[in-house]
């Protein structure tokens, strides 16, 4: 995406935007520029690891006990059990059980 108008210098990709916002938060907390840059790099690295994990593990949203649950894929080698992440009124818990129906399939 290229801009030719006077605002061209203000065009950033999302990764740059996120990095700047993270660095600003560290600067606002009182970190000096070199430390803020180092901490920002660590946060961005953690975000990349997390994104890769979710992209590989996420299998959709299923219903567990009538509630939406994040299907994180097979839990055992033969694929008979599935790992679910469930938000019970703000408390995250994990459950291993037989594959449950997809949301909207009941």
Short mmCIF file of C-alpha atoms in Angstrom, two decimals:
data_model
loop_
_atom_site.label_atom_id
_atom_site.label_comp_id
_atom_site.label_asym_id
_atom_site.label_seq_id
_atom_site.Cartn_x
_atom_site.Cartn_y
_atom_site.Cartn_z
CA UNK A 1 0.00 0.00 0.00
CA UNK A 2 1.63 3.26 -1.12
CA UNK A 3 0.54 6.78 -0.34
CA UNK A 4 1.60 9.83 -2.27
CA UNK A 5 -0.22 12.51 -0.26
CA UNK A 6 1.40 14.76 2.40
CA UNK A 7 0.50 12.20 5.11
CA UNK A 8 2.77 9.56 3.53
CA UNK A 9 5.27 9.70 6.41
CA UNK A 10 2.52 8.65 8.82
CA UNK A 11 1.81 5.32 7.14
CA UNK A 12 3.03 2.35 9.20
CA UNK A 13 2.42 -1.36 9.09
CA UNK A 14 0.66 -2.98 12.04
CA UNK A 15 3.83 -4.53 13.50
CA UNK A 16 5.51 -1.12 13.63
CA UNK A 17 2.42 0.42 15.21
CA UNK A 18 2.29 -2.27 17.91
CA UNK A 19 6.02 -1.90 18.60
CA UNK A 20 5.70 1.87 19.00
CA UNK A 21 2.71 1.49 21.35
CA UNK A 22 4.58 -1.07 23.48
CA UNK A 23 7.69 1.10 23.63
CA UNK A 24 5.62 4.17 24.57
CA UNK A 25 4.02 2.22 27.42
CA UNK A 26 7.48 1.33 28.78
CA UNK A 27 8.69 4.91 28.37
CA UNK A 28 5.58 6.14 30.21
CA UNK A 29 6.40 3.71 33.04
CA UNK A 30 9.77 5.44 33.41
CA UNK A 31 12.09 3.17 31.44
CA UNK A 32 14.89 4.86 29.51
CA UNK A 33 14.93 4.44 25.73
CA UNK A 34 17.48 1.56 25.53
CA UNK A 35 15.66 -0.43 28.23
CA UNK A 36 12.26 0.28 26.67
CA UNK A 37 13.54 -0.92 23.28
CA UNK A 38 14.95 -4.11 24.83
CA UNK A 39 11.71 -4.84 26.70
CA UNK A 40 9.66 -4.10 23.57
CA UNK A 41 11.72 -6.63 21.60
CA UNK A 42 11.04 -9.24 24.29
CA UNK A 43 7.30 -8.57 24.26
CA UNK A 44 7.18 -8.75 20.45
CA UNK A 45 9.06 -12.06 20.56
CA UNK A 46 6.60 -13.44 23.14
CA UNK A 47 3.70 -12.28 20.96
CA UNK A 48 5.17 -14.11 17.95
CA UNK A 49 5.58 -17.34 19.94
CA UNK A 50 2.00 -17.05 21.22
CA UNK A 51 0.60 -16.28 17.75
CA UNK A 52 2.38 -19.30 16.26
CA UNK A 53 1.07 -21.51 19.09
CA UNK A 54 -2.53 -20.37 18.62
CA UNK A 55 -2.36 -20.70 14.83
CA UNK A 56 -1.24 -24.32 15.17
CA UNK A 57 -3.41 -25.36 18.14
CA UNK A 58 -6.74 -23.58 17.61
CA UNK A 59 -9.37 -25.87 16.10
CA UNK A 60 -12.46 -23.74 16.63
CA UNK A 61 -15.12 -23.18 19.25
CA UNK A 62 -17.09 -26.19 20.50
CA UNK A 63 -19.78 -26.60 23.15
CA UNK A 64 -18.75 -28.15 26.47
CA UNK A 65 -21.54 -28.47 29.04
CA UNK A 66 -23.55 -25.99 26.99
CA UNK A 67 -20.82 -23.33 27.11
CA UNK A 68 -18.45 -22.19 24.36
CA UNK A 69 -15.01 -23.78 24.72
CA UNK A 70 -11.81 -23.25 22.76
CA UNK A 71 -10.87 -26.50 21.02
CA UNK A 72 -7.07 -26.77 21.26
CA UNK A 73 -6.86 -30.01 19.31
CA UNK A 74 -6.13 -33.65 20.10
CA UNK A 75 -4.76 -34.39 23.56
CA UNK A 76 -3.75 -38.02 23.04
CA UNK A 77 -1.80 -39.78 20.32
CA UNK A 78 -4.82 -41.53 18.81
CA UNK A 79 -6.92 -38.34 18.70
CA UNK A 80 -9.79 -39.68 20.81
CA UNK A 81 -9.49 -37.00 23.49
CA UNK A 82 -9.53 -33.23 22.92
CA UNK A 83 -8.11 -30.41 25.04
CA UNK A 84 -10.57 -27.58 25.72
CA UNK A 85 -10.03 -24.17 27.27
CA UNK A 86 -13.15 -22.97 29.07
CA UNK A 87 -13.93 -19.56 30.55
CA UNK A 88 -16.11 -20.14 33.63
CA UNK A 89 -17.24 -16.66 34.65
CA UNK A 90 -13.78 -15.16 34.23
CA UNK A 91 -11.83 -18.18 35.48
CA UNK A 92 -9.98 -20.11 32.80
CA UNK A 93 -9.89 -23.87 33.18
CA UNK A 94 -8.82 -26.73 30.96
CA UNK A 95 -10.67 -29.96 30.34
CA UNK A 96 -9.78 -33.13 28.44
CA UNK A 97 -12.74 -35.07 27.07
CA UNK A 98 -14.18 -36.76 24.03
CA UNK A 99 -14.73 -34.48 21.05
CA UNK A 100 -17.75 -32.25 21.63
CA UNK A 101 -20.18 -30.82 19.04
CA UNK A 102 -19.26 -27.61 17.24
CA UNK A 103 -21.11 -24.46 18.22
CA UNK A 104 -24.30 -24.26 16.19
CA UNK A 105 -24.45 -28.02 15.50
CA UNK A 106 -26.73 -29.01 18.36
#
